[in-house]
Coordinates of C-alpha atoms in Angstrom, one line a residue:
Chain A
M17 CA 77.6 -20.1 95.5
T18 CA 75.3 -22.1 93.2
A19 CA 72.7 -19.4 93.2
L20 CA 75.3 -16.9 92.0
I21 CA 76.3 -19.1 89.4
H22 CA 73.1 -19.0 88.2
A23 CA 72.6 -15.9 88.5
L24 CA 75.1 -14.5 86.5
E25 CA 75.0 -16.7 83.8
E26 CA 71.1 -15.7 83.5
Q27 CA 72.5 -12.0 83.6
G28 CA 74.8 -13.0 80.8
D29 CA 71.6 -14.0 78.8
L30 CA 70.1 -11.3 79.7
I31 CA 72.5 -8.7 78.5
E32 CA 72.8 -10.1 75.5
Q33 CA 69.3 -10.1 74.8
Q34 CA 68.8 -6.6 75.7
M35 CA 72.2 -6.0 73.6
R36 CA 70.3 -7.5 70.9
V37 CA 67.0 -5.5 71.2
V38 CA 68.9 -2.4 71.5
Q39 CA 70.7 -3.2 68.2
G40 CA 67.3 -4.3 66.5
R41 CA 65.9 -0.9 67.4
S42 CA 69.0 0.7 65.7
L43 CA 68.4 -1.4 63.2
E44 CA 64.7 -0.2 62.1
M45 CA 66.6 3.3 61.0
V46 CA 69.0 4.6 58.5
W47 CA 71.0 7.2 60.4
D48 CA 72.3 9.9 57.9
S49 CA 73.4 13.0 59.3
G50 CA 76.2 14.6 61.9
A51 CA 73.8 14.2 64.7
A52 CA 72.8 10.7 64.2
R53 CA 76.4 9.9 63.5
A54 CA 77.1 10.7 67.1
M55 CA 74.2 9.0 68.0
T56 CA 75.2 5.7 66.6
R57 CA 78.8 6.2 67.9
S58 CA 77.5 6.3 71.7
L59 CA 74.9 3.3 70.3
E60 CA 78.1 1.6 69.6
D61 CA 79.8 2.3 72.9
V62 CA 76.8 1.1 74.7
V63 CA 76.4 -2.2 72.6
S64 CA 80.2 -2.7 73.1
H65 CA 79.9 -2.3 77.1
L66 CA 76.7 -4.7 76.8
A67 CA 78.8 -7.1 74.9
A68 CA 81.9 -6.9 77.5
G69 CA 78.8 -7.1 80.4
A70 CA 77.6 -10.5 79.0
R71 CA 80.9 -11.4 78.8
E72 CA 82.0 -10.5 82.2
A73 CA 79.0 -12.2 83.4
R74 CA 79.6 -15.4 81.8
V75 CA 83.5 -15.5 83.1
S76 CA 82.6 -14.8 86.5
A77 CA 79.7 -17.5 86.4
H78 CA 82.7 -19.8 84.9
E79 CA 85.2 -18.7 87.9
C80 CA 82.6 -19.4 90.3
R81 CA 82.5 -22.8 89.1
A82 CA 85.6 -23.5 88.8
Y83 CA 86.0 -22.2 92.6
L84 CA 83.0 -24.6 93.7
V85 CA 85.2 -27.6 91.9
R86 CA 88.4 -26.9 93.7
A87 CA 86.6 -26.0 97.1
E88 CA 85.1 -29.2 96.6
E89 CA 88.2 -30.9 95.7
A90 CA 90.1 -29.1 98.8
R91 CA 87.4 -30.2 101.3
K92 CA 87.7 -33.9 100.4
M93 CA 91.4 -33.3 100.9
D94 CA 90.7 -32.1 104.3
D95 CA 88.6 -35.0 105.1
A96 CA 91.0 -37.4 103.8
N97 CA 93.8 -35.4 106.2
A98 CA 91.2 -35.6 109.0
A99 CA 90.8 -39.7 108.5
L100 CA 94.3 -39.9 108.7
L101 CA 95.0 -38.3 111.7
G102 CA 91.8 -39.8 113.3
L103 CA 90.4 -36.3 113.3
T104 CA 87.1 -34.8 113.1
P105 CA 87.2 -32.8 109.5
A106 CA 85.7 -29.5 111.6
V107 CA 89.1 -29.4 113.7
I108 CA 91.2 -29.6 110.0
R109 CA 88.8 -26.7 108.9
Chain B
M26 CA 64.9 4.0 26.2
S27 CA 68.8 5.2 26.6
S28 CA 70.5 4.6 29.6
D29 CA 70.6 8.4 30.2
D30 CA 67.0 8.7 30.1
A31 CA 66.5 5.8 32.9
V32 CA 65.2 6.7 36.3
A33 CA 68.1 7.3 38.4
D34 CA 68.8 8.2 42.5
L35 CA 65.4 6.5 43.4
D36 CA 65.2 7.6 47.1
L37 CA 62.4 7.6 49.7
V38 CA 61.8 10.4 52.2
G39 CA 58.8 10.6 54.8
G40 CA 56.6 7.8 55.9
K41 CA 57.2 4.8 58.0
H42 CA 61.1 4.7 56.7
G43 CA 61.8 8.5 56.0
V44 CA 63.1 11.7 56.7
G45 CA 63.4 15.3 55.3
A46 CA 65.9 16.0 58.4
K47 CA 68.4 13.7 56.9
I48 CA 67.7 10.9 59.6
L49 CA 65.7 8.3 58.2
V50 CA 63.7 7.5 61.2
Q51 CA 60.3 8.7 62.2
I52 CA 60.2 10.6 65.8
E53 CA 57.9 7.9 67.3
T54 CA 60.8 5.6 66.6
L55 CA 63.0 7.5 68.2
R56 CA 60.7 7.9 71.1
A57 CA 60.0 4.0 71.4
F58 CA 63.8 3.5 70.9
A59 CA 64.8 5.5 73.9
Q60 CA 62.2 3.6 76.0
T61 CA 63.9 0.6 75.1
C62 CA 67.2 1.7 76.1
L63 CA 65.7 2.6 79.6
I64 CA 63.9 -0.9 79.9
S65 CA 66.9 -2.5 78.8
Q66 CA 68.8 -0.7 81.9
T67 CA 66.2 -1.3 84.6
A68 CA 66.0 -5.0 83.5
I69 CA 69.9 -5.4 83.7
A70 CA 70.2 -3.2 86.7
D71 CA 67.6 -5.4 88.7
G72 CA 69.4 -8.8 87.6
R73 CA 72.6 -7.2 88.3
A74 CA 71.4 -6.3 92.0
R75 CA 70.4 -9.8 92.4
V76 CA 73.4 -11.1 91.3
L77 CA 75.4 -8.3 94.0
A78 CA 73.3 -9.6 96.6
L79 CA 73.9 -13.3 96.2
W80 CA 77.5 -12.5 95.4
E81 CA 77.7 -11.0 99.2
A82 CA 75.9 -14.2 100.9
A83 CA 78.5 -16.6 99.0
Q84 CA 81.5 -14.2 100.3
A85 CA 79.6 -14.9 103.9
E86 CA 79.7 -18.5 102.7
N87 CA 83.1 -18.5 102.3
R88 CA 84.4 -16.7 105.2
A89 CA 82.4 -19.3 107.1
G90 CA 84.8 -21.5 105.7
M91 CA 84.4 -24.4 103.3
S92 CA 87.9 -25.1 103.1
R93 CA 91.4 -24.7 105.0
Q94 CA 93.5 -24.9 101.6
F95 CA 90.9 -22.9 99.6
V96 CA 90.0 -19.4 101.4
T97 CA 90.3 -17.1 98.1
H98 CA 87.4 -16.1 96.1
P99 CA 87.1 -15.3 92.1
G100 CA 87.5 -11.8 91.4
H101 CA 85.9 -12.0 88.2
V102 CA 82.3 -10.8 90.0
D103 CA 83.9 -7.9 90.8
D104 CA 85.0 -6.9 87.4
F105 CA 81.6 -7.9 86.3
V106 CA 80.2 -5.5 88.7
A107 CA 82.7 -2.6 87.9
V108 CA 81.6 -3.2 84.0
G109 CA 78.2 -3.1 84.8
A110 CA 78.4 0.7 86.0
T111 CA 79.7 1.8 82.5
Y112 CA 76.7 0.0 80.5
D113 CA 74.2 1.7 83.0
A114 CA 75.3 4.7 82.4
G115 CA 75.8 4.5 79.0
L116 CA 72.3 3.2 78.4
T117 CA 71.1 6.2 80.2
E118 CA 72.9 8.6 78.2
L119 CA 71.7 6.9 75.0
A120 CA 68.1 6.9 76.1
R121 CA 68.3 10.9 76.8
E122 CA 70.3 11.4 73.7
I123 CA 67.6 9.9 71.3
T124 CA 65.0 11.9 73.1
T125 CA 67.0 14.9 72.6
A126 CA 67.2 14.3 69.0
A127 CA 63.2 13.4 68.9
D128 CA 62.7 16.7 70.6
A129 CA 65.0 18.7 68.2
Y130 CA 63.1 16.7 65.3
E131 CA 59.7 17.4 66.4
D132 CA 60.7 21.0 66.7
T133 CA 61.4 21.6 63.3
E134 CA 58.9 19.8 62.1
R135 CA 56.8 22.2 63.9
R136 CA 58.3 25.2 62.4
N137 CA 58.2 23.7 59.0
S138 CA 54.7 23.4 59.4
S139 CA 53.8 26.4 61.0
W140 CA 55.5 28.4 57.8
E141 CA 52.4 27.7 55.7
T142 CA 49.8 29.2 58.3
S143 CA 52.5 32.0 58.9
G144 CA 53.3 32.4 55.0
Y145 CA 50.5 35.0 54.5
M146 CA 51.9 37.1 57.2
Y147 CA 55.3 36.9 55.5
L148 CA 53.9 37.9 52.3
L149 CA 51.9 41.0 53.7
G150 CA 55.4 41.6 56.2
G151 CA 57.2 41.9 52.4
L152 CA 54.7 44.5 51.0
L153 CA 54.7 46.6 54.1
G154 CA 58.9 46.6 53.8
D155 CA 58.6 45.3 57.4
K156 CA 61.3 42.6 57.9
P157 CA 59.4 39.1 58.9
A158 CA 60.7 37.0 61.2
T159 CA 63.7 34.6 60.0
G160 CA 63.0 31.6 58.3
Q161 CA 64.8 28.4 57.3
N162 CA 66.2 30.5 54.3
G163 CA 67.1 33.8 56.1
P164 CA 65.5 36.7 56.5
I165 CA 63.5 38.8 53.5
A166 CA 63.8 42.7 53.9
S167 CA 60.6 42.9 51.1
L168 CA 58.6 41.3 48.5
G169 CA 60.5 43.5 46.0
D170 CA 64.0 42.1 47.3
G171 CA 62.6 38.8 47.2
I172 CA 61.6 39.3 43.2
T173 CA 64.9 40.9 42.5
A174 CA 66.8 38.5 44.0
W175 CA 64.5 36.0 42.3
A176 CA 65.1 37.7 38.7
Q177 CA 69.0 38.0 39.2
A178 CA 69.2 34.4 40.1
S179 CA 67.2 33.1 37.1
F180 CA 68.4 35.6 34.4
V181 CA 71.4 36.1 35.4
N182 CA 72.9 32.8 37.3
T183 CA 70.8 30.0 35.2
L184 CA 70.5 31.1 31.4
D185 CA 72.6 32.6 28.9
A186 CA 71.5 35.9 27.1
Q187 CA 70.4 34.1 24.1
E188 CA 68.0 31.8 26.0
R189 CA 66.4 34.6 28.2
V190 CA 65.8 36.2 25.1
E191 CA 63.9 33.0 23.2
Q192 CA 62.0 32.4 26.6
V193 CA 60.7 35.8 26.9
L194 CA 60.0 35.6 23.6
D195 CA 58.2 32.6 23.8
G196 CA 56.0 33.7 26.3
K197 CA 57.7 31.3 29.1
W198 CA 58.2 34.2 31.1
I199 CA 57.1 32.0 33.8
G200 CA 60.3 29.7 33.4
W201 CA 62.5 31.6 34.9
L202 CA 60.3 32.7 37.5
L203 CA 60.6 29.1 38.2
S204 CA 64.5 28.6 37.5
G205 CA 64.8 31.2 40.2
A206 CA 63.0 29.2 42.4
A207 CA 65.4 26.6 41.8
A208 CA 68.7 28.3 41.1
K209 CA 69.9 27.3 44.7
D210 CA 68.0 24.5 45.9
G211 CA 67.5 25.6 49.3
V212 CA 68.9 29.1 49.3
N213 CA 65.7 30.9 48.3
P214 CA 65.2 34.2 48.2
S215 CA 61.4 34.2 49.5
P216 CA 60.8 32.2 52.8
M217 CA 57.7 31.4 51.0
G218 CA 58.7 29.8 48.1
L219 CA 56.3 30.0 45.2
G220 CA 53.5 30.6 47.1
G221 CA 54.5 34.0 47.9
L222 CA 55.3 35.1 44.4
F223 CA 52.3 33.4 43.3
A224 CA 50.1 34.7 45.7
S225 CA 50.8 38.2 44.6
T226 CA 50.0 37.4 41.0
A227 CA 46.8 35.7 42.1
A228 CA 45.6 39.5 42.9
W229 CA 46.0 40.5 39.3
Y230 CA 43.4 38.0 37.6
R231 CA 40.2 38.2 38.4
N232 CA 38.5 35.4 40.8
R233 CA 37.7 32.6 38.7
R234 CA 34.4 30.0 38.9
A235 CA 34.7 27.0 36.9
D236 CA 31.4 25.4 35.1
I237 CA 31.0 21.8 35.4
G238 CA 30.6 19.7 32.2
D239 CA 28.7 16.9 31.8
P240 CA 30.2 13.4 32.5
V241 CA 31.6 11.6 29.6
V242 CA 31.7 7.9 30.4
G243 CA 34.9 6.4 28.6
A244 CA 36.1 3.1 28.2
A245 CA 36.6 0.6 30.8
Q246 CA 40.0 -0.3 32.2
P247 CA 41.3 -3.3 33.9
A248 CA 41.5 -2.3 37.9
P249 CA 45.3 -0.7 38.8
Q250 CA 48.0 -3.0 40.2
G251 CA 50.9 -0.5 40.7
L252 CA 51.7 2.9 41.1
A253 CA 52.4 3.1 37.3
D254 CA 48.5 2.4 37.1
L255 CA 47.6 5.0 39.4
Y256 CA 49.8 8.1 37.7
G257 CA 49.1 6.7 34.2
T258 CA 46.1 8.6 34.0
L259 CA 48.2 12.0 34.5
T260 CA 49.4 11.5 31.1
R261 CA 46.0 11.0 29.6
N262 CA 44.2 13.6 30.8
N263 CA 46.9 16.3 31.0
P264 CA 48.6 16.9 27.9
G265 CA 50.8 19.8 29.3
T266 CA 50.0 21.7 26.2
P267 CA 48.7 25.4 26.5
N268 CA 44.9 25.8 27.3
S269 CA 44.3 22.2 26.4
D270 CA 41.3 20.9 27.9
G271 CA 42.4 18.9 30.9
R272 CA 39.4 16.7 32.2
V273 CA 38.6 15.7 36.3
V274 CA 38.7 12.1 35.4
V275 CA 36.8 9.7 37.7
Q276 CA 37.5 6.2 37.9
R277 CA 35.5 3.5 39.8
I278 CA 37.3 0.3 40.8
P279 CA 34.8 -2.0 42.0
S280 CA 34.6 -4.1 44.9
D281 CA 36.0 -7.8 44.5
V282 CA 32.7 -8.7 46.2
P283 CA 29.9 -8.9 44.1
G284 CA 27.3 -6.4 45.1
D285 CA 29.4 -4.7 48.1
S286 CA 29.4 -1.1 46.4
E287 CA 30.6 0.3 50.1
Q288 CA 33.7 -1.3 49.0
D289 CA 34.0 0.6 45.7
R290 CA 36.7 3.1 45.3
Y291 CA 37.2 5.9 43.5
V292 CA 40.1 7.3 42.1
V293 CA 40.0 11.1 41.1
T294 CA 42.8 12.5 38.7
L295 CA 43.4 16.2 38.6
P296 CA 45.4 17.9 35.8
G297 CA 48.1 20.2 35.7
T298 CA 48.3 24.0 34.9
S299 CA 46.9 24.4 31.0
D300 CA 47.0 28.0 30.6
W301 CA 50.3 29.9 31.2
E302 CA 49.2 33.3 30.0
P303 CA 50.1 36.7 32.1
P304 CA 46.7 38.5 33.6
F305 CA 47.0 41.2 30.8
P306 CA 45.7 40.2 28.4
D307 CA 44.5 37.1 29.3
L308 CA 42.7 36.2 26.0
E309 CA 41.9 32.4 26.3
P310 CA 41.1 32.2 30.3
D311 CA 41.4 28.6 31.8
I312 CA 40.8 27.9 35.4
R313 CA 44.1 25.8 35.6
D314 CA 46.3 29.1 35.3
I315 CA 48.9 30.9 37.1
N316 CA 45.8 31.9 39.4
A317 CA 45.2 28.9 40.4
I318 CA 48.6 28.4 41.3
G319 CA 48.9 31.5 43.3
R320 CA 45.5 30.6 45.1
G321 CA 46.3 26.7 45.7
L322 CA 49.9 27.5 47.3
S323 CA 48.6 30.5 49.5
G324 CA 45.8 28.6 50.6
M325 CA 43.3 31.0 48.7
P326 CA 40.1 29.1 47.9
S327 CA 40.3 28.5 43.8
A328 CA 37.8 27.5 41.3
E329 CA 38.9 23.2 41.3
V330 CA 38.9 22.9 44.3
D331 CA 35.7 25.0 45.5
A332 CA 34.4 22.6 42.2
L333 CA 35.7 19.1 43.3
P334 CA 32.8 18.2 45.5
S335 CA 30.1 18.9 42.5
V336 CA 32.2 17.4 40.1
L337 CA 32.5 13.9 42.5
E338 CA 29.0 14.0 42.7
R339 CA 27.7 14.5 39.2
A340 CA 30.4 11.6 38.1
G341 CA 28.2 9.6 40.4
V342 CA 31.1 9.3 43.4
P343 CA 28.0 8.3 46.2
A344 CA 28.9 10.5 49.6
G345 CA 30.9 8.8 52.1
A346 CA 32.9 7.1 49.2
T347 CA 36.9 6.5 49.8
V348 CA 38.6 8.5 47.6
A349 CA 42.2 8.5 46.0
L350 CA 43.4 11.8 44.5
V351 CA 45.8 12.1 41.8
G352 CA 47.8 15.1 40.2
H353 CA 50.6 16.5 38.5
S354 CA 51.8 19.8 39.1
L355 CA 48.8 22.1 39.6
G356 CA 46.7 18.6 40.2
G357 CA 48.8 17.8 43.4
I358 CA 48.3 21.3 44.8
N359 CA 44.6 20.9 44.2
A360 CA 44.7 17.5 45.4
A361 CA 46.4 18.5 49.1
R362 CA 43.8 21.2 49.6
A363 CA 40.9 19.4 48.4
A364 CA 42.4 16.6 51.2
A365 CA 42.1 19.5 53.7
D366 CA 39.0 21.1 52.1
P367 CA 36.0 21.0 54.7
T368 CA 33.2 20.0 52.2
M369 CA 35.2 17.9 50.8
R370 CA 36.0 16.4 53.8
S371 CA 32.5 15.9 55.3
R372 CA 31.4 14.1 52.1
Y373 CA 34.4 12.1 51.2
N374 CA 36.8 10.1 52.7
I375 CA 40.0 11.1 51.1
K376 CA 42.5 8.2 52.3
H377 CA 45.2 9.1 49.5
V378 CA 46.7 11.9 47.7
L379 CA 49.3 11.2 45.1
T380 CA 51.3 13.7 43.4
A381 CA 53.7 14.1 40.9
G382 CA 55.8 17.4 40.8
S383 CA 54.0 19.5 42.7
P384 CA 55.4 22.2 45.4
I385 CA 53.0 21.1 48.2
Q386 CA 55.7 20.5 50.7
R387 CA 54.1 23.5 52.7
I388 CA 50.7 22.4 52.3
P389 CA 48.9 21.1 55.3
V390 CA 47.4 17.5 54.6
P391 CA 45.3 16.0 57.6
E392 CA 47.1 12.8 59.2
Q393 CA 44.1 10.4 57.9
T394 CA 45.0 11.0 54.2
T395 CA 48.3 9.6 53.5
V396 CA 50.3 11.5 50.9
T397 CA 52.6 10.1 48.4
S398 CA 54.7 12.4 46.3
L399 CA 57.1 11.6 43.6
K400 CA 59.8 14.6 42.8
N401 CA 62.1 14.5 39.9
N402 CA 65.4 16.2 41.2
L403 CA 65.6 17.9 38.0
D404 CA 62.2 19.2 38.2
I405 CA 62.6 22.7 39.1
V406 CA 58.7 23.1 40.1
P407 CA 58.2 20.7 43.4
K408 CA 61.5 22.6 44.7
G409 CA 59.7 25.8 44.5
A410 CA 58.0 25.5 47.5
A411 CA 61.3 26.1 49.2
A412 CA 60.9 23.7 52.0
P413 CA 62.4 20.5 52.8
D414 CA 60.4 17.1 52.0
P415 CA 57.9 16.7 55.2
D416 CA 59.0 14.0 57.4
V417 CA 55.9 13.0 58.7
P418 CA 54.2 9.4 59.2
N419 CA 51.3 10.3 56.5
R420 CA 53.7 11.9 54.1
R421 CA 56.3 10.3 51.9
T422 CA 58.4 11.4 49.0
I423 CA 60.1 9.5 46.5
R424 CA 62.7 10.9 44.9
F425 CA 64.4 10.3 41.3
T426 CA 66.7 11.9 38.9
H427 CA 65.0 11.6 34.9
P428 CA 66.0 14.3 32.4
G429 CA 62.8 13.9 30.9
L430 CA 61.9 11.8 28.0
T431 CA 61.9 15.1 25.6
K432 CA 64.3 17.8 25.0
E433 CA 61.9 20.8 25.6
F434 CA 61.8 23.2 28.6
L435 CA 60.4 22.2 31.7
A436 CA 60.6 18.4 30.1
P437 CA 61.9 16.7 33.7
H438 CA 58.3 18.2 35.0
L439 CA 56.0 16.4 32.7
S440 CA 54.1 13.9 33.7
P441 CA 55.3 11.0 31.4
T442 CA 58.5 11.5 33.4
Y443 CA 57.0 10.9 36.2
V444 CA 54.9 8.1 35.1
E445 CA 58.8 6.2 34.5
A446 CA 59.3 7.1 38.1
A447 CA 56.3 5.4 39.2
K448 CA 57.2 2.0 36.8
A449 CA 60.6 2.3 38.7
V450 CA 59.2 1.9 42.1
D451 CA 56.9 -0.8 41.0
E452 CA 60.4 -2.4 39.7
R453 CA 61.4 -1.6 43.2
V454 CA 58.4 -3.0 45.2
A455 CA 58.5 -6.5 43.6
Q456 CA 62.1 -7.0 44.3
A457 CA 61.2 -6.0 47.9
R458 CA 58.8 -8.8 47.8
A459 CA 61.3 -11.3 46.1
T460 CA 63.7 -10.9 48.7
A461 CA 63.9 -11.9 52.0
T462 CA 65.5 -8.9 53.4
P463 CA 64.8 -5.8 51.3
S464 CA 66.7 -2.7 52.2
A465 CA 64.7 0.0 54.2
V466 CA 64.4 2.3 51.3
D467 CA 63.0 -1.0 49.4
E468 CA 60.5 -1.7 52.1
G469 CA 59.3 1.9 52.0
Y470 CA 58.2 1.6 48.6
R471 CA 56.5 -2.0 49.8
D472 CA 55.0 -0.2 52.3
I473 CA 53.5 2.5 50.0
D474 CA 52.1 -0.2 47.3
D475 CA 50.9 -2.2 50.7
S476 CA 48.7 0.8 52.0
L477 CA 47.0 1.2 48.8
R478 CA 46.7 -2.3 48.3
K479 CA 44.9 -3.0 51.6
D480 CA 42.8 0.6 50.9
G481 CA 41.5 -1.2 47.8
F482 CA 43.2 1.0 45.5
L483 CA 45.8 -1.7 43.8
G484 CA 45.2 -5.3 43.1
R485 CA 42.0 -5.7 42.5
S486 CA 40.9 -8.1 39.7
G487 CA 37.9 -6.0 38.1
Q488 CA 37.3 -3.5 35.2
M489 CA 37.2 0.0 36.4
S490 CA 34.7 2.5 35.0
V491 CA 36.0 5.8 33.9
T492 CA 34.0 9.2 33.8
E493 CA 36.0 12.5 32.6
I494 CA 34.4 16.1 33.5
D495 CA 35.6 19.0 32.0
L496 CA 36.2 22.1 33.9
K497 CA 35.8 25.8 32.5
Y498 CA 36.4 28.7 32.8
H499 CA 32.9 30.4 33.9
E500 CA 32.4 33.3 31.4
Q501 CA 30.8 36.4 33.2
P502 CA 29.0 38.5 31.3
M503 CA 30.0 41.8 30.4
P504 CA 27.8 44.5 32.7
V505 CA 25.4 45.9 30.0
L506 CA 25.7 49.5 29.9
T507 CA 22.1 50.7 29.5
A508 CA 21.4 53.6 26.6
P509 CA 21.0 56.9 28.3
P510 CA 17.5 58.3 28.1
T511 CA 16.5 59.5 24.7
R512 CA 15.5 63.6 24.6
H513 CA 12.6 64.6 22.3
W514 CA 13.4 68.1 21.7

């Protein structure tokens, strides 16, 4: 799970970085015709998808981290319950 | 200068930031952009595959059971994977669109440049009454139709009756020919532009040769610091009056390193048309006449280009020297032709061609030569090529609007108008250098200035020497008729 969280965070950074590369390339150019405007629109679509992708990756990483915290708390509670009942934690789980 | 006379609408086409096809970008940059999209797509997809693999491992770990009370898993990773599919497809599609656009622009370029080589075929087709292939401006039924349409466009549409009569009486018959060419920009009756008409007029003139005058050494001048200095010579050797003795001016910009003459640079300024006389009678023949325009536009040999290697030699330009050719109007046509002339290219490294008000859009120039063209939107002459401004890396067109410094006919075409524009460009270069984030167009002007600076034509500190050489019409002696033998009866 920890490796997944790191991968998701890296992925968020990577997508954002690639989004900047694509935007940077497009800024080198001045678009001024019907065909170019259509291309600009699909570029804008791609950039907004990439932005959404970076956001989703970060939210996923955040959720996974929160999940880990909650799972750890649950594990501690299981251990405490097991100790109270004089059982080994594995039986509770 | 009143505000009406100011240079307006300064704009750049071609070169790094330029285009003719209304997309201010180079084909190579488009291809690089498409490649960037594909690389980004691959990088992100690889990363996403890794996330998926780890996600499956985490789910397996979760199934193994960490806690009785916490068996659900975060659904956001699924959302992330779903969003990923859309940007994957989007990047791939964008790369495909950009590649298609690059192909289309490249194809347009190719078709535009092939017009030049096929131009003569258009003319022949026109003369034979055949219908040549449809060009960008539509088909032309015959040369006769072309001329008729031209005359109608110029006489009927652009001038009132009194002006027409006055211009013909003034001997400015060429004026209506030109105004016809410009009557409707881009909708030209001849697919060859002025070249078609002028190529046919060239046949009416005798094939001329130039006599090369002796070099005249002028006063030394400070080395040029901006475009206006390079174009400035045009107003000196190009009086713009009929039959004036426009001279080829050769300026040597010495190297900043004393004794390193290999780094010397030569600026050769070619004058424009000085003889507008029709072929019959051509009382004061001049090599820079309508014949020369026809030859230059249609790619036939011309007196000035043929003489140029000898002119440079006589002016002391050593073989192998790096040269910039500057020309106004016909001078620009000759400069572009000279840049592609095999003899000139074998002797000199023609690094730059700078033109002002020249219809050179269809004239092919080798890639090694960078062409900078000034084009006044109100000047009908550069519109005469009836072709878009080239969108290739080595050609840049700086467009502007200026009514001209005088009220005379063709005032927007005269060289002083172009020197004003060059000054305006220099100001924009200064602005671009003073700004951290200049506009793309200002960067384009700065690039032009930078390339001239890098090649040693601008920014040197010394004084340049000036040599002027006259090119005169080579008078061919009338054949001497021998008297019949006398009979003695």
